[in-house]
mmCIF file of C-alpha atoms in Angstrom:
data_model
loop_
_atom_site.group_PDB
_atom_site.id
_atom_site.type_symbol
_atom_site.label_atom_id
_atom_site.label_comp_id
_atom_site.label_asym_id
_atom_site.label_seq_id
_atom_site.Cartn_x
_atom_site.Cartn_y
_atom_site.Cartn_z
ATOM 1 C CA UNK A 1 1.573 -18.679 54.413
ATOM 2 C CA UNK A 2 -1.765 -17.995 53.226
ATOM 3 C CA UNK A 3 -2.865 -14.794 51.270
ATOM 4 C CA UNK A 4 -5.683 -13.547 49.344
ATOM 5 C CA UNK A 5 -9.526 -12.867 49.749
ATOM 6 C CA UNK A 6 -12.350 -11.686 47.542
ATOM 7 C CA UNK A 7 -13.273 -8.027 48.065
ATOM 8 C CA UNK A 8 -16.745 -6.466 47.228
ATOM 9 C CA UNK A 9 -16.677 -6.447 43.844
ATOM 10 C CA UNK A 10 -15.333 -10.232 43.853
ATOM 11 C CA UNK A 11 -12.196 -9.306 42.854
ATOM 12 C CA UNK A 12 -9.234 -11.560 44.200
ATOM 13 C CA UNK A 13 -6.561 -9.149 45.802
ATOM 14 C CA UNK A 14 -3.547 -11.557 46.578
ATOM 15 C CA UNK A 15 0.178 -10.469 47.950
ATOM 16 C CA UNK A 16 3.173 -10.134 45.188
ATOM 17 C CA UNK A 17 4.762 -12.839 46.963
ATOM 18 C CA UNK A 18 1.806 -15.054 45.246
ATOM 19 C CA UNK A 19 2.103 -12.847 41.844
ATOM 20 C CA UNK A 20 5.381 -13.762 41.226
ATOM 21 C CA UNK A 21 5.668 -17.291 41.976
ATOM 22 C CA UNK A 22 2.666 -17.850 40.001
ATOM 23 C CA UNK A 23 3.957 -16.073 37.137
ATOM 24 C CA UNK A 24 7.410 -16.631 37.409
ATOM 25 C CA UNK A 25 8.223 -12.687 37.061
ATOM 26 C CA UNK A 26 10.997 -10.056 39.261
ATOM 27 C CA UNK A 27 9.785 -8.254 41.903
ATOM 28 C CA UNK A 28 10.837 -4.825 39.884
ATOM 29 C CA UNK A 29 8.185 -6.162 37.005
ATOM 30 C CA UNK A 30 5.899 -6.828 38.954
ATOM 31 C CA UNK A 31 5.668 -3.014 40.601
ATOM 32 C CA UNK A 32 6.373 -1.909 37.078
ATOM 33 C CA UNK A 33 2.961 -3.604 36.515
ATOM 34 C CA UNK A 34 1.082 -2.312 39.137
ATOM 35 C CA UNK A 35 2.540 1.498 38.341
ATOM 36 C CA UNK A 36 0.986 0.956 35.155
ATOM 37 C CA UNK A 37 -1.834 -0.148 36.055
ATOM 38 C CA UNK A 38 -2.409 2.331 38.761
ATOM 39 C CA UNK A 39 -1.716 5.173 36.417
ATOM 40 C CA UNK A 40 -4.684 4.902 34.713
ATOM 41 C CA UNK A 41 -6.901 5.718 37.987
ATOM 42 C CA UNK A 42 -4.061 8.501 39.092
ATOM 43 C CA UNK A 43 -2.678 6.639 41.961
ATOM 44 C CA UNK A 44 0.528 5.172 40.767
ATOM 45 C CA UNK A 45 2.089 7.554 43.466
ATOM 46 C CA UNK A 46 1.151 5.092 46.025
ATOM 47 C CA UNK A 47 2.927 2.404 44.227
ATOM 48 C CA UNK A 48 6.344 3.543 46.368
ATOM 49 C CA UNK A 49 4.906 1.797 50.097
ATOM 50 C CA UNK A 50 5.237 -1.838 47.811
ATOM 51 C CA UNK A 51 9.082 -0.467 46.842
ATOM 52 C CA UNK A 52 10.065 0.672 50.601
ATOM 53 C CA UNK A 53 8.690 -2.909 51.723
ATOM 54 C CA UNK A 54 10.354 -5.150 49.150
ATOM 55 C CA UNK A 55 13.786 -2.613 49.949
ATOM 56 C CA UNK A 56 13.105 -3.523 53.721
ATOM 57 C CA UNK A 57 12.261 -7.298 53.641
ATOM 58 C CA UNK A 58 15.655 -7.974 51.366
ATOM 59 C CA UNK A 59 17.839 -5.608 53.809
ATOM 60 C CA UNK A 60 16.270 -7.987 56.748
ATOM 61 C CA UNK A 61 16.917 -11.395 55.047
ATOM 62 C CA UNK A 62 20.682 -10.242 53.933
ATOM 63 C CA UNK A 63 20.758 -9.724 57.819
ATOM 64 C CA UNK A 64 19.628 -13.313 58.810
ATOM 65 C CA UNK A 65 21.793 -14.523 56.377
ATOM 66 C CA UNK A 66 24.688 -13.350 57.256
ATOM 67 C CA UNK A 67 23.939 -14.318 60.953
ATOM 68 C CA UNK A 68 23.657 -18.116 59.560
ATOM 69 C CA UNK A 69 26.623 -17.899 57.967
ATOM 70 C CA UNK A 70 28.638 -16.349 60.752
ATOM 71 C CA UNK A 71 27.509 -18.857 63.461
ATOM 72 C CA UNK A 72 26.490 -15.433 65.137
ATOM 73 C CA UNK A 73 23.469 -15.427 68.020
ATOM 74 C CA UNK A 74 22.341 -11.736 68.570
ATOM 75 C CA UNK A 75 20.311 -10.797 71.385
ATOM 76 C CA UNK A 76 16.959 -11.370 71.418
ATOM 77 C CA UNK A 77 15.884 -7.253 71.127
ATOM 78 C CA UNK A 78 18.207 -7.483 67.949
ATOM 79 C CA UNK A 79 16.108 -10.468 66.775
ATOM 80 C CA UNK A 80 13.053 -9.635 67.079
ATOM 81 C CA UNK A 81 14.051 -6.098 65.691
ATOM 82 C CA UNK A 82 15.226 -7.839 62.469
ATOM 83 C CA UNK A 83 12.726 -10.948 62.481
ATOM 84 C CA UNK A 84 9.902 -8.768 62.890
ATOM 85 C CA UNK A 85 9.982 -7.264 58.768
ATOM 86 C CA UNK A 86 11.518 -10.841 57.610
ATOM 87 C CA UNK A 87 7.781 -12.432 58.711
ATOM 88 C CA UNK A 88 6.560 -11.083 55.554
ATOM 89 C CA UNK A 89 3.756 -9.538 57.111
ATOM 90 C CA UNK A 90 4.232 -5.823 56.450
ATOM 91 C CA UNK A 91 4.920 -7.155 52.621
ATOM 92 C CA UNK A 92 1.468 -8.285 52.237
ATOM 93 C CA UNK A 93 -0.259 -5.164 53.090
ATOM 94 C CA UNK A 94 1.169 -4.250 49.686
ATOM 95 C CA UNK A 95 -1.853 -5.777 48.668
ATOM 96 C CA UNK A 96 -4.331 -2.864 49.196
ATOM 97 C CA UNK A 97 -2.456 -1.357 45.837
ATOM 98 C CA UNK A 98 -5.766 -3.294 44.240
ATOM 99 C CA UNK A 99 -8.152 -1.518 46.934
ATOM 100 C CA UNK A 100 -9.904 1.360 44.829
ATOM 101 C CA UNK A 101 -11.326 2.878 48.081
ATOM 102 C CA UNK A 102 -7.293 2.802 49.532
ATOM 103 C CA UNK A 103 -5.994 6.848 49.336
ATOM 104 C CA UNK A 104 -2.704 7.737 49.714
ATOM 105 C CA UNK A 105 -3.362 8.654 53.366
ATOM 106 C CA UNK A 106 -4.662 5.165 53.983
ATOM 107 C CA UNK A 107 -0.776 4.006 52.929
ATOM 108 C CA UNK A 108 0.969 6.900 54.746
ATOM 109 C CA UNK A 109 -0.659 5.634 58.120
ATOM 110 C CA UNK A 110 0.461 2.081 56.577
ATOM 111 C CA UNK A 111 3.748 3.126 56.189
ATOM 112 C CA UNK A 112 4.489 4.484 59.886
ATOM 113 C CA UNK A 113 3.478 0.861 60.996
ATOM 114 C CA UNK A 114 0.799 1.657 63.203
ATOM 115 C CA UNK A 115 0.403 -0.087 66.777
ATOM 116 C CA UNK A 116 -2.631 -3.029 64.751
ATOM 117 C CA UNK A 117 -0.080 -3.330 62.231
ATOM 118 C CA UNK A 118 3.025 -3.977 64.811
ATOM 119 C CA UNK A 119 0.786 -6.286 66.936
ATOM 120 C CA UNK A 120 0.329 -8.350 64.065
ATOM 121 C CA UNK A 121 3.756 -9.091 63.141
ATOM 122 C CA UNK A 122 4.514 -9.495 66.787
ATOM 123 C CA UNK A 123 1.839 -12.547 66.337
ATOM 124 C CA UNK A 124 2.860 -13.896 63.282
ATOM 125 C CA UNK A 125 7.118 -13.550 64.275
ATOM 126 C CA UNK A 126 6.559 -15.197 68.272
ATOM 127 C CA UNK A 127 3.929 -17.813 66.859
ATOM 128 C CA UNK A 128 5.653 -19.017 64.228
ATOM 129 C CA UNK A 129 9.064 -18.849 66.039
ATOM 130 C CA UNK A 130 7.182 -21.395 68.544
ATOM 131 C CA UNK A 131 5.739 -23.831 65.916
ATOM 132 C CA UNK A 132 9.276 -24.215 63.816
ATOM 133 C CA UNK A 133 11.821 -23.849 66.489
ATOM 134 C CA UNK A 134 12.635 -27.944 66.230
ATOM 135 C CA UNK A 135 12.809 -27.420 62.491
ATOM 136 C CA UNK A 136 15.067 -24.759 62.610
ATOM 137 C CA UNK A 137 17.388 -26.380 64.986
ATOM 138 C CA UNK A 138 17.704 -29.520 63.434
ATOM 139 C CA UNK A 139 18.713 -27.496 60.158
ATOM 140 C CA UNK A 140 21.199 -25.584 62.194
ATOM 141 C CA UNK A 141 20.078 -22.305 62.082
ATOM 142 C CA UNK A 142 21.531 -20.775 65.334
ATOM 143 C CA UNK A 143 19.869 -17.634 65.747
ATOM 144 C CA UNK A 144 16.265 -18.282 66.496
ATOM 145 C CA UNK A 145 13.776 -16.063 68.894
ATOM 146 C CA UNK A 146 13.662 -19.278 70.943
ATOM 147 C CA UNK A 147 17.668 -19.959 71.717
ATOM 148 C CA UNK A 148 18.430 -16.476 71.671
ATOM 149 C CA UNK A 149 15.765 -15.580 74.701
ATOM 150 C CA UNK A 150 17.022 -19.087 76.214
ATOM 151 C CA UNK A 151 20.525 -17.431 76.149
ATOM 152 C CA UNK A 152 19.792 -14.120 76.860
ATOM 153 C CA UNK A 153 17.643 -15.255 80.202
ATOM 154 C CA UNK A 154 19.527 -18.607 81.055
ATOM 155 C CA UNK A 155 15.932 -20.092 80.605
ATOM 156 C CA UNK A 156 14.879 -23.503 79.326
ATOM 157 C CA UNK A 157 13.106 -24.161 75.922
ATOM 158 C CA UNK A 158 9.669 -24.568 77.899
ATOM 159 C CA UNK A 159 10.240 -20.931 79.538
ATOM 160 C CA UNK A 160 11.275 -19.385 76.904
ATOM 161 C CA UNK A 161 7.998 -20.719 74.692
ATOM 162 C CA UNK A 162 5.917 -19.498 77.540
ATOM 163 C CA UNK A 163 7.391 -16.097 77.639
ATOM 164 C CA UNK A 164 6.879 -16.130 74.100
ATOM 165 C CA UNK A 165 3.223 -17.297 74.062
ATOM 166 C CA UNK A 166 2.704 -14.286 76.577
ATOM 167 C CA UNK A 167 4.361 -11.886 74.203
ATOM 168 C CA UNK A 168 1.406 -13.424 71.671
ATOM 169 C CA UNK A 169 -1.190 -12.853 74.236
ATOM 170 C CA UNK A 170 -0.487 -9.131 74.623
ATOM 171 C CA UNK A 171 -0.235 -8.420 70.855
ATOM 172 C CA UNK A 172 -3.631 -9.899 70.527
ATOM 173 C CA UNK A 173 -4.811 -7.253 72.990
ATOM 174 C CA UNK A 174 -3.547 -5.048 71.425
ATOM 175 C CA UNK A 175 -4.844 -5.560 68.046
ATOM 176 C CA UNK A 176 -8.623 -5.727 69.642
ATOM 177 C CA UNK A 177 -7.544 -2.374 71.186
ATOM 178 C CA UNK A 178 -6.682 -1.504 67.557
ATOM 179 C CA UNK A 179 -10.182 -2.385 66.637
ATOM 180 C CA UNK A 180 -11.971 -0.555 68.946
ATOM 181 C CA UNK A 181 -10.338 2.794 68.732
ATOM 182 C CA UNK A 182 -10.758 5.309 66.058
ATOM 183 C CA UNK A 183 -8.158 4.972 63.082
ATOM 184 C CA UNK A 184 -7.489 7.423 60.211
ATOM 185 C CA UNK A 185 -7.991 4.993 57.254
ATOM 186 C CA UNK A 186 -11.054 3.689 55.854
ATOM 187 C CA UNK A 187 -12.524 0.509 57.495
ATOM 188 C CA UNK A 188 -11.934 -1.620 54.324
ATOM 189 C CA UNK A 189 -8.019 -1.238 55.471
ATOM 190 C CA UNK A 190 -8.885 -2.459 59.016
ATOM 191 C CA UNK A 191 -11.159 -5.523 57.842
ATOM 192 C CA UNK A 192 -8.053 -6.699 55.535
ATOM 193 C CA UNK A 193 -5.929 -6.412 58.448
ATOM 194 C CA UNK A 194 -7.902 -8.622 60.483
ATOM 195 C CA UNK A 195 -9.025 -11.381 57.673
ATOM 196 C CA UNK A 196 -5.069 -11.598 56.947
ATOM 197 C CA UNK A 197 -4.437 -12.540 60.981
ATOM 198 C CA UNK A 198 -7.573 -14.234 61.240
ATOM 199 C CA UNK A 199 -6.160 -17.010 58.453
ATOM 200 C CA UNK A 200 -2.943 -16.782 59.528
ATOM 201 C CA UNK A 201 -3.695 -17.472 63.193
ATOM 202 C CA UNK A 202 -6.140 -20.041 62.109
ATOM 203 C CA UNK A 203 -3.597 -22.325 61.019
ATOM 204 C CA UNK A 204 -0.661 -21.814 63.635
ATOM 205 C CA UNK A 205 -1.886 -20.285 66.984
ATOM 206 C CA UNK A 206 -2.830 -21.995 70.050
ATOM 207 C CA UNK A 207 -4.987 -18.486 70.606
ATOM 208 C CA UNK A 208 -8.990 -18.708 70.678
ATOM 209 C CA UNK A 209 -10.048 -17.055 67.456
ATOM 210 C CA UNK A 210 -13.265 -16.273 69.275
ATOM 211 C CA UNK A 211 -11.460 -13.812 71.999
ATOM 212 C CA UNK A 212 -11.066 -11.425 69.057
ATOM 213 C CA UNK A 213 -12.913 -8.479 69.161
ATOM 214 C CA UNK A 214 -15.031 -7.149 66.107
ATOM 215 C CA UNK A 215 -16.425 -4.668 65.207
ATOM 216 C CA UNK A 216 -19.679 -4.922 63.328
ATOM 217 C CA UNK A 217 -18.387 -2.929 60.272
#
């Protein structure tokens, strides 16, 4: 997965993910860290959206592992419902921590997963559920997006992929709707959003990059 970018100041803003396997330090450090750090400018307050994530991406991966371990193939709502937080994707937005110009309303609206935000896991969970479902198989791992729609629908693995790839085309749609309409946080928020996709997308999607729509911000 690839994170990071340089902001206007040059500053390298990267996702914790990165932090701690480059410095070999917890999670609970880590936020420790940032509270710290945060203090200073009074905005260690918005320090809890990392702490909700990290709660919800563990409470998602205890689910898929117990689904491994149980043989057990949910539906594919359930899935998706579960795979959705386990992409990572909602993690990384606890990046903005090092945005200066980020206000605590900015993480509020972050925090209720707006429809942008949602369309962009979507993305990242049906694309990349697509690109490793061989992998996964041939590792065993039962419950993927892929069998579970196959079973679900009584579909083959070509049907399912294309219902799949359409579930990618309408998320992208949605994000440019995302785009275009007015949004309660500052655009610095927005652009992050879309570099993030745009690199992500760049190295797994089948999608044109240049049907995105930008706006000149």
């Amino acid at each position: 997965m690839v994170c990071g970018w340089n902001d206007k100041n040059g500053v390298v803003s990267c996702c914790m993910l990165c932090e701690w396997r480059r410095k070999g330090r917890s999670p609970s450090s880590t936020i420790e860290d940032y509270e710290k750090e945060l203090s200073g400018d009074g905005r260690s307050h918005v320090v809890y959206l990392a702490k909700e994530r990290m709660k919800e991406i563990v409470r998602n991966y205890n689910v898929e592992a117990k689904w491994f371990i149980e043989g057990y193939m949910p539906p594919v709502s359930e899935y998706l419902s579960n795979a959705l937080a386990s992409t990572t994707y909602y993690l990384l937005t606890t990046s903005y921590l090092g945005m200066k110009s980020a206000t605590e309303q900015d993480f509020e609206w972050l925090s209720k997963n707006p429809k942008i935000l949602e369309a962009n896991v979507t993305l990242c969970r049906v694309i990349d559920d697509i690109a490793t479902y061989e992998v996964e198989k041939s590792r065993g791992k039962i419950a993927t997006g892929i069998e579970c729609y196959m079973r679900d629908y009584g579909v083959s693995t070509e049907e399912a992929m294309a219902k799949f790839n359409e579930m990618a085309e309408t998320a992208w749609k949605d994000v440019n709707k995302g785009i275009l309409r007015p949004a309660p946080v500052c655009t610095e928020i927005l652009t992050r959003i879309l570099i993030l996709l745009a690199l992500l997308m760049s190295h797994t999607s089948t999608i044109k990059m240049d049907t995105l729509i930008l706006r000149k911000f």
